[in-house]
Structure formats: structure tokens, C-alpha cells
Amino acid sequence: MDSSVAVTEKALKEIFAEQSDFQTQRLILDGAEFGLFYFDTLIDPYQVQEFILKPLQSRPHEAIRDSITIIDLTESTDLAAAAQAAVDGKTLLQRNGESLLYLLSADLKKERAVNIPTNERVLRGGNEAFIENIDTNLNLMRKLITSTEFIIKTYTIGKLSRTKVAVMYIKSVAQPSFVEELDRRLNDIDIDYVEAPGFLSELIHDNKFSLFPQLLVTERPDRARAYLMEGKIVIATSGSPDALILPVSFWAFLQSPEDYQNGWLLGTMYRLLRLACLILAIGLPAFYVSVCSFNPQLLPINFVNTLQSSLKYVTLPPLAEALSMMLLLELLKEATIRLPSPIGQTVGVVGGIVIGTVVVQSNLVSNTMVIIVALTAVASFTLPSYEMNSSIRILSYPAVVISAYFGLYGLAIYFMMIIIYLCRMSSMGIPYFTPPFSFSETKDTLFRAPIENHRKRPAETAAGNPTRLRSPRSWKK
Amino acid sequence: MKKEEQITGRQLLTMAIMAQLGIEVLSLPHQLAENAGRDTWLSVLLSGLTAQVGIVLLWWLGSRYPTRPFYAYSSQIVGRPLGAFVNLAYGCYYAFSGFVVTALYCNTLKRWMFVITPDWMILMMLLLICGYAATSSLKRLAFISQSFMLFPVICFLLIAFSCLYGMETRNLLPVLSEGWTPVMKGIYFAFSAYVGYDLLLYAFPYVKGGKRKVLGIMSLANTCTMLFYIVVSLICTTMFGQKQLLLIPEPIVFILKNYKVEMLQSLDILFLIFYVCIVSATIYVYFYLSAKSFQNLSKKGVGKQSVWVWVIVALCLLGSFFIDEQHDLTQTSSFQDKLSILFVVGLPLLLLIISGIRGTGRRSA
């Protein structure tokens, strides 16, 4: 690194020879010579003028640290590092005769405003959602947890994209072993760019072939906070409005932030409803198919008669009926996501009314099947996690096939297989699915117990510091 | 070999109950009606107490070597070559037991529902699912058993509440009409229903908490099972006459047919199908124990657990082709009853005596 501005300028111009937005300026102010190097697409001209040029002009002979009014000011004697900083958005400043570069942060921040969550709506509770700018997201989190125990560690991942990834946890609660393990996994990632949260979650989760989501994705800062308080770790990535939460268990996918706002009885009721919906979403079409094709004796005779009358003129066998309707539903869902919203509504009408009615009227599919499939779809959408409800819907296809060939016995075996599979899964070394067996285990899984009963944090993730509350409602005495 | 994770007392409780409950619930009252007649419940009770003595026996043996599972210390008691033979025998016994339970359940299912479905199809599905479960670790098996625990509870409630549909308590009288001999004979038949507590042999060192706690938990598990069986036999004896019981192989299923629910016509079919959860909990524990004992043939460990399990599953599937007729199955199952007494009571007792005489274990543990 040379002390002459002219040499530095030449060197930088060589590095950025093909970059047309790289700018260099040499200023001679009251006899002192300065070099200013920056990418004009990255900096904020107003800030540069106001906080760099103006102070320099008025006090050119003072030390740069004293005159420049920018808080993020670092020095570098390494030209390559400085060049990287310029790409990161820094403005480089050199005084002729000093063999170091000042890296000044006056970069242009373009971001959308903090909005209401679009994918995780609740009726009660916070209405802030993460945005694509990681600094804003971290700011939201810092404002929600103003404790010195709240730690944010940043990593840079991606050889080319150099994406900023922030890992958040609460030092006194989170298990140090998880933090270390995550650190190891993140440091091991060697990839040119990361697409968050997809790449990141796939690169750090345990079971490669698992259909079930192993990391919880959220766009809600309050939800992230709730899990941080249980000793879990939250990962935010620059460029993505979603944060990843880990390690989570199966039950986290049945929890909604609203459960904690509505009183524990309602919360419990909705929790149980979601569990019931989960089972329905996997098994209802399969149950129907197996009853139709194998075990009509399971139902009372009147019921069977009704069923028979709706099946009388239907040409397709129950299996084909179920599969085609389920597939149709999936098509409609996929199409409405992709299409712009005005056309999306049209598809909704076409799907719901035209296809639904006509398919039945033309005797391709029975009335009952339409009801069953619609019910299944609605049930699957009650799960708060999009990842989970998609996996659940995928799981219902093999269920239909197996029960078309083996009846209820096949369905029972299939459910057993899912349970065994869940029991065998691990996430960051802790079991993914723990059957709710004792009262303490059901408190926040199957049920949502009153707040005052949540005295312990989950044992798996916060083993070192289990006490959450000591004497709530002590005013009662 | 990988070190086994510890399980909690609750998990042991569930695993033990689930391993004890098996296909016998369905046929127990019928089987015992031939021998113990009206005093079935008494046989079941006494048999449960016998099992309790058996548990104390296994616990005693286990507590002499509190840090290692049975298969690891068996060769310490009787010497290396003989110890390996003991492990081999246990491995075969558990694989065989798993097979018999599978075959019995599939046979029941076939008779009730899948009359024309080929045997091997039903059997294969059950074997595959149990094999899949058996390849996991003890802790994960405990999780699976805990998940399935819901079904025995539902079954118990269904059976217990079926007494609402009228029962004849006078069927129980007179008590001990033919003296103690039939009751004693009944104990032998009922005992096979309690087998499964031998899980303790393997699980002993992996349970959190002290030795006493293990004994307490196993006794509790045995008591729960005993209660289940006593209720079943009481209800069957009171709801059916003795002559009927002799003719009906699965009285429980008939009792459930009694339920009149508006939405479901035949609860018995659902019961029989979801009974697969209870049966499979027994089978995968057997397969797991079998694989573990084969693995322990040498000190360093022979083969992988999963490989052993799939070999056992394949053999069971092959074996199923040789048992076609009802007659074969009954014979096999009565042979298995005898074997289980040998392996669950006889051999451990012998080993305990040898270990006592040679005085091994205490110090080295």
C-alpha cells in the first residue's frame, strides 16, 4: 500500500478495470490532497457530500478521524481488503502521504417498509414482519429483546454472494452445544451463494430424505422471540424476509403465536383441532377409499345406502376418484399461488364451481368424494406452517393408494410407519417427535397450559437453565 | 457397537406394558375356559403374581451386573463359548417368538376380515413395519411404544365399558368349584400372556434411576397388565356362558360387536385392525432383543443391528410359508409357550444360581 494517492488510484483502477460504476476522485483542498474511491451505484451521494466532503473542505488539515462525521469508520492498509470493502458499499478515502485507506460507510440503503405478515396472519398479536434487509430485521429483534444476554453473531456465507447471515440466541438459556454445532455447520458451508431460507435450511438440517420440515420458518419477530426464550436459535439471512428456527420438534409446527394470546382454554382447543386436522388431512380420503372398497360393513346401513346412491353412476373406481380429485385440488392451489391475484380469483371460480359441480354432474366423481377432498384440503390448511401442511398433503397420496389395496389394515400400517419414522428422526441431536406422555410434556405440545404452569423451559433445548418463572400470580396470596 | 441411550422410568413402564400385552388378550378367556372354567380370573391373577416373582428373579440377576445388559454378562457367568451359546439361544427364541406373535395375529385377522387375501401379504406388511421399528435404538423404541400406548388405553376402556350391556355376575359362581387343580393348570396357560417382561434382562442397565426404581416400575407395569387381563377375563366370563366360551375363539371381538354406535356399525373391525399397534409393539421388541443378542455373540459385536433385524424378518417371512393350517399354528404356539417358560424363567434362574455359586459380578461391576 503506497502513500501516494496517484499510485493507489492506479492500483484500484487496475482491480476494477472493467467496472464502469467505479469512480475515483482526487481532491486538492487547501493544499492537502485526498483520493476518494467508490462505486456510485452503492453509495448515497447525499451522505458523501454532507458527511465526508463538507467536513473535509472546512478542516482539510485535521486528522481524518477528527474531521469526518461518519460513525462507521475503519482503516485498512490492505488494498485487496479495501477493494472488497468498496464492493460492500464503503467509500474509500486516502490522504496523500498516509499509507492507509479509510473505509467510510455511506452506502445507499434501499428497503421496503416493515409490513404486516402475509403468510402467518393472526388476529391478535404483533403485526410486524421481517423484511429483506437483515439490519432492519436485527433491529426489530433487538428492540423486542433488550437484554445483554441476547446475542447476535454474524457470518458471511457464499464465496461470491458473500451473504450476511445472523445467528441469534439467548446466552443464558440456549444450550452451548447447539450454538457450537450450528457454528460448525455454518462454517462448513462452502457454496457460491445462498438462497435463504431454502439453501440454508437444506445445508444445515439433519435428515436429507425427510419429508417433514425440520426447521421452522417464520416471518414474525414475535414468534422468533418466543422460540429464543425456549433456548432455540434463530437464523436470519440478508435478502430474505424469513427467519429459520432450530432445533424444533414436530409439535412446533402445530403451534401458532395466537395460541398464547387467546387464553389457554381456547389455545388448547385450537391446538387439538389442528392435531385432529393433521390426522384428517393424512387419513380421511384413505379412510373413505378403504370403506368404499373394503369395509362398507363398518358403517350403519343407512349411511351405506346414501353412499351407494352417490356412487351408483360413478364410473371411476374410488382410488382413481380420490387421486384425481386430490391432484386437481393441488393443481388449483399451485395455480392460484402463481397467478396474479385478479386471475387467481377466476381460477378459484373455475376450480370451485365449474370443475366441482360439473365433475359431479357428469358422474365422473361422486358427491361424497368432492366433500371429502374439500374437507381434507381445508384441514391441511389449518396447520400454521406451510411446509408442514404441504408435507401432510403429500403424505395423503400413499395413504390413499395403500388403503385402496389393503383397506383399513393398510391404513393402520401406514400410520404406524409415519409414527415410527417420526420417532426415529432427530434434529440437531434431539428427538424430533416425543410422544406427549407425561403432563409436563403435554403442556405446550398437545395442550396449551395456562402461562403460570409453564414454569420450566423445554428440557431438550434449555437444559442448563430450566426455570422460566418462579411465582407468577403471587399477588393472589 | 453404539452405546445405548438411557431411557426414563416412564418409558420402561410403557415398553414393558406394551411388550406384555399381545395377541393373548383376544384368546385368553377362550383358552382358559377349557382349563380353569369359571375361575379364569383367579388363574390370571395367580399367573400375574407368578410373573411378579419372575420379575424379581430377573431383577435380582440384573442388579448383580448393573452396568451391562444381559447379553454382555451372560458369558461372564458361564464362560465364553457357553455364553455365546446362551446368547444364540436367546436370539433364536426371540426371533421365533416374534414370528409366532405375528403369525397368530395375522391368522386372527385373516379369519375375521381378510378371508381371501393371501397370508403372506398381511404378514409381510406387519413384519416389515416391525423390522423397520426394530432397527432403531432402545430410546426410540420407547418413543414408539409411548406413541402407541394410546391404543391399549382405548381398548381397555372399550372393553371395560362393554359391561354396560348387561353381564351376569352369577356366572362367576361357584368359586373353585372343581378345586385348585384346574386353576393351577390355568396358571400355566395364562403365563404366556405375561411374557414380555423379560425385556428387563436387556433394558436393566439403561434405565435412569436406581435399582429399586426399576423393580418398582416393572412391578407397576406387571400390575397394569394383570389388571387389564383380569378385567378382560371377568367380563368374558360374565357376559358368556362356559359353553359359549369354549366355542368362541375371540370372545372380546364378540363383546365389541355389541356396541351400538350411531356412526359406526362394527367397532370390532376397527378394534381388530388397530390392535396391530399393540401386537407390533410386542413384535418389534422381540426382534430388537433378538438382533441385540445375535450382535452380542462376540465381545466386539457381530454385524450391524439393522442387518440382523432384516435377516430375522426375512426368515420369519420364509417361515410363514411353512405354516399353512390352523393346526400347525396352534402347535407352534404351544411349543413357543413352553420355550418361553424355559427362557424367561428357567434359564435366568439357572444363571442366577451359577452366578451366585461362582460369585462373579459383584466386584467386577
mmCIF file with all atom_site columns, C-alpha atoms in Angstrom, chain B residues 217-299:
data_model
loop_
_atom_site.group_PDB
_atom_site.id
_atom_site.type_symbol
_atom_site.label_atom_id
_atom_site.label_alt_id
_atom_site.label_comp_id
_atom_site.label_asym_id
_atom_site.label_entity_id
_atom_site.label_seq_id
_atom_site.pdbx_PDB_ins_code
_atom_site.Cartn_x
_atom_site.Cartn_y
_atom_site.Cartn_z
_atom_site.occupancy
_atom_site.B_iso_or_equiv
_atom_site.pdbx_formal_charge
_atom_site.auth_seq_id
_atom_site.auth_comp_id
_atom_site.auth_asym_id
_atom_site.auth_atom_id
_atom_site.pdbx_PDB_model_num
ATOM 1  C CA . ILE B 1 217 ? -41.614 -49.757 37.615 1.00 0.00 ? 217 ILE B CA 1
ATOM 2  C CA . MET B 1 218 ? -41.582 -53.321 36.383 1.00 0.00 ? 218 MET B CA 1
ATOM 3  C CA . SER B 1 219 ? -43.968 -54.339 39.141 1.00 0.00 ? 219 SER B CA 1
ATOM 4  C CA . LEU B 1 220 ? -46.247 -51.463 38.229 1.00 0.00 ? 220 LEU B CA 1
ATOM 5  C CA . ALA B 1 221 ? -46.161 -52.499 34.589 1.00 0.00 ? 221 ALA B CA 1
ATOM 6  C CA . ASN B 1 222 ? -46.972 -56.068 35.551 1.00 0.00 ? 222 ASN B CA 1
ATOM 7  C CA . THR B 1 223 ? -49.820 -54.896 37.764 1.00 0.00 ? 223 THR B CA 1
ATOM 8  C CA . CYS B 1 224 ? -51.284 -52.845 34.925 1.00 0.00 ? 224 CYS B CA 1
ATOM 9  C CA . THR B 1 225 ? -51.126 -55.803 32.586 1.00 0.00 ? 225 THR B CA 1
ATOM 10 C CA . MET B 1 226 ? -52.617 -58.028 35.256 1.00 0.00 ? 226 MET B CA 1
ATOM 11 C CA . LEU B 1 227 ? -55.463 -55.588 35.754 1.00 0.00 ? 227 LEU B CA 1
ATOM 12 C CA . PHE B 1 228 ? -56.105 -55.500 32.021 1.00 0.00 ? 228 PHE B CA 1
ATOM 13 C CA . TYR B 1 229 ? -56.235 -59.285 31.801 1.00 0.00 ? 229 TYR B CA 1
ATOM 14 C CA . ILE B 1 230 ? -58.374 -59.681 34.903 1.00 0.00 ? 230 ILE B CA 1
ATOM 15 C CA . VAL B 1 231 ? -60.922 -57.207 33.588 1.00 0.00 ? 231 VAL B CA 1
ATOM 16 C CA . VAL B 1 232 ? -60.947 -58.968 30.242 1.00 0.00 ? 232 VAL B CA 1
ATOM 17 C CA . SER B 1 233 ? -61.443 -62.388 31.781 1.00 0.00 ? 233 SER B CA 1
ATOM 18 C CA . LEU B 1 234 ? -64.063 -61.165 34.248 1.00 0.00 ? 234 LEU B CA 1
ATOM 19 C CA . ILE B 1 235 ? -66.050 -59.517 31.504 1.00 0.00 ? 235 ILE B CA 1
ATOM 20 C CA . CYS B 1 236 ? -65.837 -62.519 29.226 1.00 0.00 ? 236 CYS B CA 1
ATOM 21 C CA . THR B 1 237 ? -66.830 -64.932 31.943 1.00 0.00 ? 237 THR B CA 1
ATOM 22 C CA . THR B 1 238 ? -69.762 -62.797 33.000 1.00 0.00 ? 238 THR B CA 1
ATOM 23 C CA . MET B 1 239 ? -71.012 -61.989 29.528 1.00 0.00 ? 239 MET B CA 1
ATOM 24 C CA . PHE B 1 240 ? -70.762 -65.504 28.104 1.00 0.00 ? 240 PHE B CA 1
ATOM 25 C CA . GLY B 1 241 ? -71.635 -68.886 29.499 1.00 0.00 ? 241 GLY B CA 1
ATOM 26 C CA . GLN B 1 242 ? -68.950 -71.503 29.830 1.00 0.00 ? 242 GLN B CA 1
ATOM 27 C CA . LYS B 1 243 ? -70.249 -73.481 26.873 1.00 0.00 ? 243 LYS B CA 1
ATOM 28 C CA . GLN B 1 244 ? -70.179 -70.416 24.688 1.00 0.00 ? 244 GLN B CA 1
ATOM 29 C CA . LEU B 1 245 ? -66.665 -69.555 25.712 1.00 0.00 ? 245 LEU B CA 1
ATOM 30 C CA . LEU B 1 246 ? -65.484 -72.975 24.679 1.00 0.00 ? 246 LEU B CA 1
ATOM 31 C CA . LEU B 1 247 ? -66.777 -72.350 21.181 1.00 0.00 ? 247 LEU B CA 1
ATOM 32 C CA . ILE B 1 248 ? -65.744 -68.729 20.684 1.00 0.00 ? 248 ILE B CA 1
ATOM 33 C CA . PRO B 1 249 ? -62.050 -68.287 19.985 1.00 0.00 ? 249 PRO B CA 1
ATOM 34 C CA . GLU B 1 250 ? -62.018 -64.496 20.359 1.00 0.00 ? 250 GLU B CA 1
ATOM 35 C CA . PRO B 1 251 ? -64.749 -63.533 22.823 1.00 0.00 ? 251 PRO B CA 1
ATOM 36 C CA . ILE B 1 252 ? -63.538 -59.937 23.120 1.00 0.00 ? 252 ILE B CA 1
ATOM 37 C CA . VAL B 1 253 ? -64.328 -59.281 19.491 1.00 0.00 ? 253 VAL B CA 1
ATOM 38 C CA . PHE B 1 254 ? -67.863 -60.523 20.016 1.00 0.00 ? 254 PHE B CA 1
ATOM 39 C CA . ILE B 1 255 ? -68.279 -58.294 23.012 1.00 0.00 ? 255 ILE B CA 1
ATOM 40 C CA . LEU B 1 256 ? -67.262 -55.289 20.958 1.00 0.00 ? 256 LEU B CA 1
ATOM 41 C CA . LYS B 1 257 ? -69.757 -56.230 18.292 1.00 0.00 ? 257 LYS B CA 1
ATOM 42 C CA . ASN B 1 258 ? -72.295 -55.468 20.957 1.00 0.00 ? 258 ASN B CA 1
ATOM 43 C CA . TYR B 1 259 ? -71.597 -51.749 20.916 1.00 0.00 ? 259 TYR B CA 1
ATOM 44 C CA . LYS B 1 260 ? -74.281 -49.822 19.140 1.00 0.00 ? 260 LYS B CA 1
ATOM 45 C CA . VAL B 1 261 ? -72.885 -46.530 17.931 1.00 0.00 ? 261 VAL B CA 1
ATOM 46 C CA . GLU B 1 262 ? -74.886 -44.455 15.510 1.00 0.00 ? 262 GLU B CA 1
ATOM 47 C CA . MET B 1 263 ? -71.905 -43.665 13.318 1.00 0.00 ? 263 MET B CA 1
ATOM 48 C CA . LEU B 1 264 ? -70.051 -46.936 13.353 1.00 0.00 ? 264 LEU B CA 1
ATOM 49 C CA . GLN B 1 265 ? -71.689 -50.242 12.885 1.00 0.00 ? 265 GLN B CA 1
ATOM 50 C CA . SER B 1 266 ? -68.887 -52.582 13.717 1.00 0.00 ? 266 SER B CA 1
ATOM 51 C CA . LEU B 1 267 ? -66.449 -51.445 16.293 1.00 0.00 ? 267 LEU B CA 1
ATOM 52 C CA . ASP B 1 268 ? -64.937 -54.906 16.327 1.00 0.00 ? 268 ASP B CA 1
ATOM 53 C CA . ILE B 1 269 ? -63.355 -54.442 12.914 1.00 0.00 ? 269 ILE B CA 1
ATOM 54 C CA . LEU B 1 270 ? -61.730 -51.198 13.918 1.00 0.00 ? 270 LEU B CA 1
ATOM 55 C CA . PHE B 1 271 ? -60.583 -52.842 17.139 1.00 0.00 ? 271 PHE B CA 1
ATOM 56 C CA . LEU B 1 272 ? -59.039 -55.798 15.357 1.00 0.00 ? 272 LEU B CA 1
ATOM 57 C CA . ILE B 1 273 ? -57.258 -53.580 12.892 1.00 0.00 ? 273 ILE B CA 1
ATOM 58 C CA . PHE B 1 274 ? -55.919 -51.062 15.328 1.00 0.00 ? 274 PHE B CA 1
ATOM 59 C CA . TYR B 1 275 ? -54.914 -53.895 17.576 1.00 0.00 ? 275 TYR B CA 1
ATOM 60 C CA . VAL B 1 276 ? -51.972 -54.119 15.211 1.00 0.00 ? 276 VAL B CA 1
ATOM 61 C CA . CYS B 1 277 ? -50.358 -51.307 17.207 1.00 0.00 ? 277 CYS B CA 1
ATOM 62 C CA . ILE B 1 278 ? -50.391 -53.369 20.377 1.00 0.00 ? 278 ILE B CA 1
ATOM 63 C CA . VAL B 1 279 ? -49.223 -56.509 18.655 1.00 0.00 ? 279 VAL B CA 1
ATOM 64 C CA . SER B 1 280 ? -46.465 -54.769 16.769 1.00 0.00 ? 280 SER B CA 1
ATOM 65 C CA . ALA B 1 281 ? -45.127 -53.264 19.988 1.00 0.00 ? 281 ALA B CA 1
ATOM 66 C CA . THR B 1 282 ? -44.525 -56.811 21.181 1.00 0.00 ? 282 THR B CA 1
ATOM 67 C CA . ILE B 1 283 ? -43.061 -57.951 17.892 1.00 0.00 ? 283 ILE B CA 1
ATOM 68 C CA . TYR B 1 284 ? -40.553 -55.168 17.422 1.00 0.00 ? 284 TYR B CA 1
ATOM 69 C CA . VAL B 1 285 ? -39.320 -55.518 20.960 1.00 0.00 ? 285 VAL B CA 1
ATOM 70 C CA . TYR B 1 286 ? -38.749 -59.220 20.284 1.00 0.00 ? 286 TYR B CA 1
ATOM 71 C CA . PHE B 1 287 ? -36.957 -58.527 17.025 1.00 0.00 ? 287 PHE B CA 1
ATOM 72 C CA . TYR B 1 288 ? -34.879 -55.879 18.674 1.00 0.00 ? 288 TYR B CA 1
ATOM 73 C CA . LEU B 1 289 ? -33.880 -58.164 21.541 1.00 0.00 ? 289 LEU B CA 1
ATOM 74 C CA . SER B 1 290 ? -33.127 -60.923 19.091 1.00 0.00 ? 290 SER B CA 1
ATOM 75 C CA . ALA B 1 291 ? -30.896 -58.699 16.969 1.00 0.00 ? 291 ALA B CA 1
ATOM 76 C CA . LYS B 1 292 ? -29.140 -57.455 20.078 1.00 0.00 ? 292 LYS B CA 1
ATOM 77 C CA . SER B 1 293 ? -28.426 -60.947 21.331 1.00 0.00 ? 293 SER B CA 1
ATOM 78 C CA . PHE B 1 294 ? -27.052 -62.013 17.952 1.00 0.00 ? 294 PHE B CA 1
ATOM 79 C CA . GLN B 1 295 ? -24.929 -58.926 17.918 1.00 0.00 ? 295 GLN B CA 1
ATOM 80 C CA . ASN B 1 296 ? -23.522 -59.847 21.303 1.00 0.00 ? 296 ASN B CA 1
ATOM 81 C CA . LEU B 1 297 ? -22.290 -63.238 20.121 1.00 0.00 ? 297 LEU B CA 1
ATOM 82 C CA . SER B 1 298 ? -18.761 -61.953 20.474 1.00 0.00 ? 298 SER B CA 1
ATOM 83 C CA . LYS B 1 299 ? -17.445 -59.244 22.683 1.00 0.00 ? 299 LYS B CA 1
#
